[in-house]
Amino acid sequence: MVLKCTDVISSVSFAGNNGSINSITDRGTQLPGHRETDKFGQNRDTVYFKDGVRHIDFVLSYVDDKDGDKKAERRREFEANLEKAGLELEAEDKSESGDRKTYYLKIHAPWEVLATYADVLKIKVPFKASDIPKAQEVHLEWLTQPFRLPDNIMMPEPDYFTAPFDKSKVDFFLIDDKDTFFPPSTRNRIVYYILTRCPYYKEDCKEEDKTGIKRLLNNGTYTSAYPLHDCKYWKKAEDMQCDSERYHLYRYWARFLCFYKKQPLNLIKKYYGEKIGIYFAWLGFYTEMLFFAAVMGVICFVYGVLSYEDNITSKEICDPEIGGMIVMCPLCDKKCRYWKLNSTCLSSWQSHLFDNEGTVFFAMFMGIWVTLFLEFWKRRQARLEYEWDLVDFEEEQQQLQIRPEYELKCTGRRFNRITQEMEPYLPFPSKCARFCLSGATVLFWTCLIVACIIGVIAYRLAVYAAFASVMKDSPTSKIQLVGSLITPQLATSVTASCINFVIILILNFLYEHVAIWITDMEIPKTHLEYENKLTMKMFMFQFVNYYSSCFYVAFFKGKFVGYPGNYSYMFGKWSMLRNEECAPGGCLIELTTQLLIVMAGKQMVGNAQEALLPLLRNWWGSRKGRSHPKSTYSRWEQDHDLQNFSQYGLFYEYLEMVIQFGFITLFVASFPLAPLLALFNNILEVRVDAWKLTTQFRRPVAAKARNIGAWKEILNVVAILSVVTNAFIVAFTSDMIPRLVYLYAYHPGNKATMRGYITNSLSFYNISQIPEDNLPEHGENPSWFNSSTITTCRYRDYRYPPGHEKQYTHTMQFWHILAAKLAFIVIMEHVVFVVKFFVAWLIPDVPVGIKSHIKRERFLVQEYLHNYEVEKLKMQLSQSCSLATETAPLLPSSPSKHRVLSECI
């Protein structure tokens, strides 16, 4: 059931809007219910009306402009309807504001309004102190003491049994003071619900589209709408009734020096609402779990460093007698020369740091880690649902939080057999047309990303020849030092990664607006449906945008190269863009470079946007706020000068973290230090987000959420996909499987050794058989190259040498290696998936203790409600009997009189 603000006018008592309330002149028009502004230096840094009693639940602001008459009429009708709905208003003239041009309208919701809408929205409120014993603390509590906050910060309010508010059973609930019974977060949620559904048309001419504060904000009638913070963030409020929760959040949570402390999740939930509380709970838990992945990644990296000297493969590449005697075929047409294998000495050592035996172990570990992360989060989420009274919230979400835009745009009505009411709906043909347009738009932008990636690949192919021709080993080269440290492959990879990162940022900026537009065009029915649709669209786009370049390097580069005399080209031979080859050590080091640049670049740009720019704004805002006397710089002006926390604020925070989650799971086999980078970023991210929310943004409207929404399913999909991608990376991108096959099947002699692996992994090709188009141009060959003595060159593949009856076809070792790669993928996937499903089965989603507490609370709620109804019925019967007894002497004696008394007895 959806309730408009005018639907409950008859049920709301206008006790606050009687004749005792003075009126003020508002733009030349007197509005009932407004109070006169005090002009005698009263403290304006307060969250109360001028009378010091009524709490300010919401503030609207506006300015005069060229279209003032039309907007003034809208405001007049809107505010009149708000008063009809029972809200109380108090205006602040622009002469009282600091800029002398902004009007402020303060809104207060009296008890009758709060009680009515709390009943409609089924808001849970306490009716009895909880008698369920809390879980016992661990015996080693002293170990966690440095990480804990004071108890009054961690648990700002006691535990209660709660039940949905019922206006007809007010005496059932624990109401000590009606003014403070509903906390500010609940009050501003109720007021915002009214504001989004209150019309601004006259009663005699109903225009359904003229409804809600959102439309008034979009057309400029009002410039902002926001609830108030309770105090300044750097000092407590002077009013002793104020809890100064914002100050406590800043002191114990938002400062970076608190990075090692636990988050005060209950206080966050109380002040900002459950939706923001769930986000910080998830982010904190994700950061905690990253610690274990980071430790294991560092161990694997240290293993690569310690086994540095035992790397026989790199020693052979760097050995002048082995790698220095191996002449490699040109890596591109015309511009590339013959080169010696020992020129890749440095990159082979670098590759060993990440491409070693620990890579396999770490890939399997991360497959299990991601399962543990998701399973333990389900348990943490179940505990929060119980503690924050969100167990039965899903039904409320679907039934009550219908978007006002859906009600306005869906003019059709149909009968709901469940609610027995007429409700708006979107016709099926219109829904199909909108869905098709939305799908086509998403497909177009996805194809645009793919086109950009193909353009970057073409750049890599074209520019490689340029780098190869510049980075020569000539003694006269001006870049000899640089050329000895940076190979053409590395230079191409780094520049292409940077260009790709810039393209990612540009496409992200453009697509964000497109995704919001097509989601609005689909007209989702509920807020939950809207968020889920926008989430899926944005993630699909970001997935392709951020990960496509890594997928190319991991699974396509070096896989479709061909061999000398029969090379493969990207757009055909006419394009002269020969497909890229991997270095002799494999493409894993290039995937590491790509992942490092994109992931680290994204985190650096994101942190710069979130921290540095607001820091400058905060410096100026703090100077302004602290220099104004409290008698002139009002609480509503201070909050007005802050940034607006948009409805997409949490969405972008989730998106940033989920994209990071993809980096540390999908491609983590190539870069074991990725979880460590993510851990450092997230430690900073938690405090930066907390600092922004506490100091830089207006107070958001409190919203409920039971879980992280569609992001949960996205994380599950990424977790499953990560097992497959890491298995393929180890098998096809890493050089691990070919080395193992050589070690156990093709090594010379009786002792298993890696000596001779490099020579074994390179095939021969007769230089005289290389086509003219593939040969270096005249003068491009190095000085050491002598065509009369060097008749063959080597290339990375397993093919028969020239002169063999099967020359240039794949050897049996190639097929053995391919079989081993496929077998490894199957075995790794099955092992990891079996462990994943076993762990998921072993760890219940909801802790046993929480299940019993939920059942116990439901039982007690039913019992207390039953006892309340019985006691209420007894009181009614007692009153009826007393009334019958009092009237009995006045009535003539008759059987009916005795019947009445017997019924009472």
mmCIF file of N, CA and C in Angstrom, residues 389-467:
data_model
loop_
_atom_site.group_PDB
_atom_site.id
_atom_site.type_symbol
_atom_site.label_atom_id
_atom_site.label_comp_id
_atom_site.label_asym_id
_atom_site.label_seq_id
_atom_site.Cartn_x
_atom_site.Cartn_y
_atom_site.Cartn_z
ATOM 1 N N ASP A 389 17.147 -5.328 13.693
ATOM 2 C CA ASP A 389 15.720 -5.532 13.411
ATOM 3 C C ASP A 389 15.402 -5.469 11.914
ATOM 4 N N LEU A 390 16.184 -6.202 11.132
ATOM 5 C CA LEU A 390 15.984 -6.217 9.687
ATOM 6 C C LEU A 390 15.579 -7.591 9.166
ATOM 7 N N VAL A 391 15.257 -8.498 10.071
ATOM 8 C CA VAL A 391 14.970 -9.876 9.663
ATOM 9 C C VAL A 391 13.766 -9.938 8.732
ATOM 10 N N ASP A 392 12.715 -9.177 9.026
ATOM 11 C CA ASP A 392 11.482 -9.226 8.234
ATOM 12 C C ASP A 392 11.323 -7.994 7.353
ATOM 13 N N PHE A 393 12.425 -7.359 7.009
ATOM 14 C CA PHE A 393 12.322 -6.086 6.296
ATOM 15 C C PHE A 393 12.022 -6.249 4.818
ATOM 16 N N GLU A 394 12.343 -7.373 4.208
ATOM 17 C CA GLU A 394 12.223 -7.504 2.750
ATOM 18 C C GLU A 394 10.802 -7.267 2.273
ATOM 19 N N GLU A 395 9.830 -7.794 2.990
ATOM 20 C CA GLU A 395 8.442 -7.594 2.584
ATOM 21 C C GLU A 395 8.064 -6.110 2.634
ATOM 22 N N GLU A 396 8.516 -5.422 3.673
ATOM 23 C CA GLU A 396 8.231 -3.990 3.764
ATOM 24 C C GLU A 396 8.847 -3.252 2.584
ATOM 25 N N GLN A 397 10.061 -3.648 2.227
ATOM 26 C CA GLN A 397 10.761 -2.974 1.125
ATOM 27 C C GLN A 397 9.942 -3.075 -0.157
ATOM 28 N N GLN A 398 9.432 -4.254 -0.441
ATOM 29 C CA GLN A 398 8.710 -4.454 -1.686
ATOM 30 C C GLN A 398 7.360 -3.733 -1.687
ATOM 31 N N GLN A 399 6.675 -3.743 -0.555
ATOM 32 C CA GLN A 399 5.308 -3.238 -0.533
ATOM 33 C C GLN A 399 5.203 -1.739 -0.289
ATOM 34 N N LEU A 400 6.136 -1.177 0.464
ATOM 35 C CA LEU A 400 5.959 0.193 0.922
ATOM 36 C C LEU A 400 6.820 1.212 0.200
ATOM 37 N N GLN A 401 7.978 0.812 -0.317
ATOM 38 C CA GLN A 401 8.887 1.784 -0.881
ATOM 39 C C GLN A 401 8.757 1.873 -2.396
ATOM 40 N N ILE A 402 7.547 1.995 -2.883
ATOM 41 C CA ILE A 402 7.315 2.234 -4.307
ATOM 42 C C ILE A 402 7.812 3.632 -4.654
ATOM 43 N N ARG A 403 8.532 3.725 -5.739
ATOM 44 C CA ARG A 403 9.121 5.008 -6.118
ATOM 45 C C ARG A 403 8.027 5.988 -6.549
ATOM 46 N N PRO A 404 8.118 7.236 -6.105
ATOM 47 C CA PRO A 404 7.126 8.231 -6.543
ATOM 48 C C PRO A 404 7.108 8.395 -8.057
ATOM 49 N N GLU A 405 8.268 8.235 -8.717
ATOM 50 C CA GLU A 405 8.321 8.363 -10.179
ATOM 51 C C GLU A 405 7.468 7.295 -10.851
ATOM 52 N N TYR A 406 7.425 6.110 -10.255
ATOM 53 C CA TYR A 406 6.601 5.042 -10.822
ATOM 54 C C TYR A 406 5.121 5.386 -10.715
ATOM 55 N N GLU A 407 4.722 5.951 -9.585
ATOM 56 C CA GLU A 407 3.325 6.335 -9.394
ATOM 57 C C GLU A 407 2.907 7.432 -10.369
ATOM 58 N N LEU A 408 3.839 8.346 -10.673
ATOM 59 C CA LEU A 408 3.500 9.474 -11.538
ATOM 60 C C LEU A 408 3.466 9.087 -13.005
ATOM 61 N N LYS A 409 4.426 8.276 -13.445
ATOM 62 C CA LYS A 409 4.552 7.961 -14.869
ATOM 63 C C LYS A 409 3.641 6.821 -15.300
ATOM 64 N N CYS A 410 3.263 5.969 -14.380
ATOM 65 C CA CYS A 410 2.371 4.860 -14.714
ATOM 66 C C CYS A 410 0.933 5.305 -14.463
ATOM 67 N N THR A 411 0.310 5.806 -15.498
ATOM 68 C CA THR A 411 -1.055 6.334 -15.348
ATOM 69 C C THR A 411 -2.104 5.235 -15.312
ATOM 70 N N GLY A 412 -1.758 4.049 -15.819
ATOM 71 C CA GLY A 412 -2.715 2.941 -15.797
ATOM 72 C C GLY A 412 -2.917 2.404 -14.388
ATOM 73 N N ARG A 413 -4.106 1.878 -14.129
ATOM 74 C CA ARG A 413 -4.436 1.322 -12.820
ATOM 75 C C ARG A 413 -5.040 -0.064 -12.999
ATOM 76 N N ARG A 414 -4.695 -0.952 -12.064
ATOM 77 C CA ARG A 414 -5.295 -2.283 -12.071
ATOM 78 C C ARG A 414 -5.533 -2.746 -10.643
ATOM 79 N N PHE A 415 -6.416 -3.710 -10.509
ATOM 80 C CA PHE A 415 -6.824 -4.178 -9.192
ATOM 81 C C PHE A 415 -5.840 -5.222 -8.677
ATOM 82 N N ASN A 416 -5.337 -4.990 -7.487
ATOM 83 C CA ASN A 416 -4.429 -5.936 -6.839
ATOM 84 C C ASN A 416 -5.249 -6.879 -5.976
ATOM 85 N N ARG A 417 -5.243 -8.152 -6.310
ATOM 86 C CA ARG A 417 -6.063 -9.114 -5.590
ATOM 87 C C ARG A 417 -5.573 -9.352 -4.172
ATOM 88 N N ILE A 418 -4.310 -9.038 -3.919
ATOM 89 C CA ILE A 418 -3.763 -9.266 -2.581
ATOM 90 C C ILE A 418 -4.155 -8.131 -1.646
ATOM 91 N N THR A 419 -3.888 -6.890 -2.084
ATOM 92 C CA THR A 419 -4.209 -5.734 -1.235
ATOM 93 C C THR A 419 -5.650 -5.277 -1.395
ATOM 94 N N GLN A 420 -6.334 -5.805 -2.435
ATOM 95 C CA GLN A 420 -7.721 -5.406 -2.709
ATOM 96 C C GLN A 420 -7.829 -3.904 -2.988
ATOM 97 N N GLU A 421 -6.808 -3.350 -3.640
ATOM 98 C CA GLU A 421 -6.794 -1.929 -3.960
ATOM 99 C C GLU A 421 -6.341 -1.747 -5.407
ATOM 100 N N MET A 422 -6.692 -0.592 -5.962
ATOM 101 C CA MET A 422 -6.198 -0.224 -7.281
ATOM 102 C C MET A 422 -4.760 0.295 -7.150
ATOM 103 N N GLU A 423 -3.903 -0.160 -8.027
ATOM 104 C CA GLU A 423 -2.498 0.252 -7.969
ATOM 105 C C GLU A 423 -2.004 0.592 -9.366
ATOM 106 N N PRO A 424 -0.978 1.454 -9.469
ATOM 107 C CA PRO A 424 -0.426 1.795 -10.791
ATOM 108 C C PRO A 424 0.362 0.620 -11.358
ATOM 109 N N TYR A 425 0.397 0.530 -12.675
ATOM 110 C CA TYR A 425 1.190 -0.522 -13.300
ATOM 111 C C TYR A 425 1.636 -0.044 -14.679
ATOM 112 N N LEU A 426 2.690 -0.675 -15.183
ATOM 113 C CA LEU A 426 3.251 -0.352 -16.498
ATOM 114 C C LEU A 426 2.776 -1.414 -17.485
ATOM 115 N N PRO A 427 2.060 -1.022 -18.548
ATOM 116 C CA PRO A 427 1.565 -2.020 -19.513
ATOM 117 C C PRO A 427 2.705 -2.843 -20.105
ATOM 118 N N PHE A 428 2.396 -4.085 -20.455
ATOM 119 C CA PHE A 428 3.411 -5.006 -20.958
ATOM 120 C C PHE A 428 4.075 -4.523 -22.245
ATOM 121 N N PRO A 429 3.343 -4.009 -23.250
ATOM 122 C CA PRO A 429 4.015 -3.515 -24.465
ATOM 123 C C PRO A 429 5.003 -2.392 -24.177
ATOM 124 N N SER A 430 4.618 -1.462 -23.289
ATOM 125 C CA SER A 430 5.527 -0.380 -22.937
ATOM 126 C C SER A 430 6.758 -0.915 -22.217
ATOM 127 N N LYS A 431 6.553 -1.910 -21.347
ATOM 128 C CA LYS A 431 7.679 -2.490 -20.624
ATOM 129 C C LYS A 431 8.648 -3.181 -21.577
ATOM 130 N N CYS A 432 8.121 -3.897 -22.578
ATOM 131 C CA CYS A 432 8.982 -4.581 -23.548
ATOM 132 C C CYS A 432 9.772 -3.580 -24.384
ATOM 133 N N ALA A 433 9.097 -2.526 -24.830
ATOM 134 C CA ALA A 433 9.776 -1.517 -25.647
ATOM 135 C C ALA A 433 10.906 -0.855 -24.867
ATOM 136 N N ARG A 434 10.650 -0.524 -23.625
ATOM 137 C CA ARG A 434 11.686 0.104 -22.798
ATOM 138 C C ARG A 434 12.837 -0.865 -22.540
ATOM 139 N N PHE A 435 12.509 -2.128 -22.317
ATOM 140 C CA PHE A 435 13.557 -3.119 -22.076
ATOM 141 C C PHE A 435 14.445 -3.299 -23.312
ATOM 142 N N CYS A 436 13.835 -3.348 -24.477
ATOM 143 C CA CYS A 436 14.614 -3.511 -25.716
ATOM 144 C C CYS A 436 15.525 -2.304 -25.962
ATOM 145 N N LEU A 437 15.007 -1.110 -25.727
ATOM 146 C CA LEU A 437 15.820 0.089 -25.901
ATOM 147 C C LEU A 437 16.975 0.098 -24.905
ATOM 148 N N SER A 438 16.702 -0.310 -23.686
ATOM 149 C CA SER A 438 17.744 -0.365 -22.672
ATOM 150 C C SER A 438 18.824 -1.377 -23.044
ATOM 151 N N GLY A 439 18.394 -2.562 -23.492
ATOM 152 C CA GLY A 439 19.356 -3.592 -23.878
ATOM 153 C C GLY A 439 20.211 -3.168 -25.061
ATOM 154 N N ALA A 440 19.586 -2.508 -26.029
ATOM 155 C CA ALA A 440 20.330 -2.043 -27.196
ATOM 156 C C ALA A 440 21.369 -0.989 -26.810
ATOM 157 N N THR A 441 21.008 -0.123 -25.873
ATOM 158 C CA THR A 441 21.942 0.912 -25.433
ATOM 159 C C THR A 441 23.137 0.295 -24.715
ATOM 160 N N VAL A 442 22.872 -0.656 -23.829
ATOM 161 C CA VAL A 442 23.969 -1.325 -23.110
ATOM 162 C C VAL A 442 24.862 -2.067 -24.096
ATOM 163 N N LEU A 443 24.261 -2.752 -25.089
ATOM 164 C CA LEU A 443 25.044 -3.481 -26.088
ATOM 165 C C LEU A 443 25.902 -2.535 -26.911
ATOM 166 N N PHE A 444 25.348 -1.373 -27.271
ATOM 167 C CA PHE A 444 26.117 -0.401 -28.063
ATOM 168 C C PHE A 444 27.350 0.071 -27.291
ATOM 169 N N TRP A 445 27.171 0.404 -26.010
ATOM 170 C CA TRP A 445 28.295 0.899 -25.236
ATOM 171 C C TRP A 445 29.311 -0.195 -24.949
ATOM 172 N N THR A 446 28.844 -1.425 -24.804
ATOM 173 C CA THR A 446 29.782 -2.542 -24.634
ATOM 174 C C THR A 446 30.615 -2.732 -25.892
ATOM 175 N N CYS A 447 29.966 -2.654 -27.042
ATOM 176 C CA CYS A 447 30.702 -2.754 -28.309
ATOM 177 C C CYS A 447 31.681 -1.591 -28.472
ATOM 178 N N LEU A 448 31.301 -0.416 -27.974
ATOM 179 C CA LEU A 448 32.206 0.733 -28.039
ATOM 180 C C LEU A 448 33.467 0.473 -27.222
ATOM 181 N N ILE A 449 33.302 -0.158 -26.069
ATOM 182 C CA ILE A 449 34.481 -0.500 -25.258
ATOM 183 C C ILE A 449 35.369 -1.490 -26.000
ATOM 184 N N VAL A 450 34.739 -2.514 -26.580
ATOM 185 C CA VAL A 450 35.509 -3.516 -27.324
ATOM 186 C C VAL A 450 36.255 -2.850 -28.477
ATOM 187 N N ALA A 451 35.603 -1.906 -29.149
ATOM 188 C CA ALA A 451 36.263 -1.190 -30.246
ATOM 189 C C ALA A 451 37.471 -0.402 -29.735
ATOM 190 N N CYS A 452 37.332 0.218 -28.590
ATOM 191 C CA CYS A 452 38.462 0.958 -28.007
ATOM 192 C C CYS A 452 39.608 0.014 -27.652
ATOM 193 N N ILE A 453 39.269 -1.155 -27.112
ATOM 194 C CA ILE A 453 40.311 -2.126 -26.770
ATOM 195 C C ILE A 453 41.020 -2.605 -28.027
ATOM 196 N N ILE A 454 40.256 -2.852 -29.093
ATOM 197 C CA ILE A 454 40.882 -3.255 -30.358
ATOM 198 C C ILE A 454 41.810 -2.154 -30.858
ATOM 199 N N GLY A 455 41.385 -0.888 -30.665
ATOM 200 C CA GLY A 455 42.248 0.229 -31.047
ATOM 201 C C GLY A 455 43.547 0.234 -30.251
ATOM 202 N N VAL A 456 43.475 -0.065 -28.949
ATOM 203 C CA VAL A 456 44.680 -0.131 -28.117
ATOM 204 C C VAL A 456 45.572 -1.287 -28.572
ATOM 205 N N ILE A 457 44.956 -2.418 -28.923
ATOM 206 C CA ILE A 457 45.744 -3.551 -29.413
ATOM 207 C C ILE A 457 46.449 -3.175 -30.715
ATOM 208 N N ALA A 458 45.733 -2.491 -31.610
ATOM 209 C CA ALA A 458 46.356 -2.037 -32.858
ATOM 210 C C ALA A 458 47.512 -1.083 -32.557
ATOM 211 N N TYR A 459 47.351 -0.238 -31.550
ATOM 212 C CA TYR A 459 48.449 0.653 -31.141
ATOM 213 C C TYR A 459 49.654 -0.169 -30.695
ATOM 214 N N ARG A 460 49.410 -1.200 -29.893
ATOM 215 C CA ARG A 460 50.500 -2.048 -29.407
ATOM 216 C C ARG A 460 51.264 -2.665 -30.575
ATOM 217 N N LEU A 461 50.513 -3.147 -31.573
ATOM 218 C CA LEU A 461 51.163 -3.804 -32.706
ATOM 219 C C LEU A 461 51.943 -2.808 -33.556
ATOM 220 N N ALA A 462 51.369 -1.615 -33.729
ATOM 221 C CA ALA A 462 52.013 -0.627 -34.591
ATOM 222 C C ALA A 462 53.223 0.016 -33.924
ATOM 223 N N VAL A 463 53.115 0.288 -32.620
ATOM 224 C CA VAL A 463 54.178 1.036 -31.944
ATOM 225 C C VAL A 463 55.330 0.128 -31.533
ATOM 226 N N TYR A 464 55.083 -1.177 -31.475
ATOM 227 C CA TYR A 464 56.170 -2.077 -31.094
ATOM 228 C C TYR A 464 57.344 -1.961 -32.064
ATOM 229 N N ALA A 465 57.044 -1.889 -33.349
ATOM 230 C CA ALA A 465 58.107 -1.770 -34.356
ATOM 231 C C ALA A 465 58.888 -0.474 -34.163
ATOM 232 N N ALA A 466 58.171 0.591 -33.782
ATOM 233 C CA ALA A 466 58.847 1.871 -33.561
ATOM 234 C C ALA A 466 59.806 1.775 -32.377
ATOM 235 N N PHE A 467 59.339 1.169 -31.277
ATOM 236 C CA PHE A 467 60.228 1.008 -30.128
ATOM 237 C C PHE A 467 61.412 0.098 -30.457
#
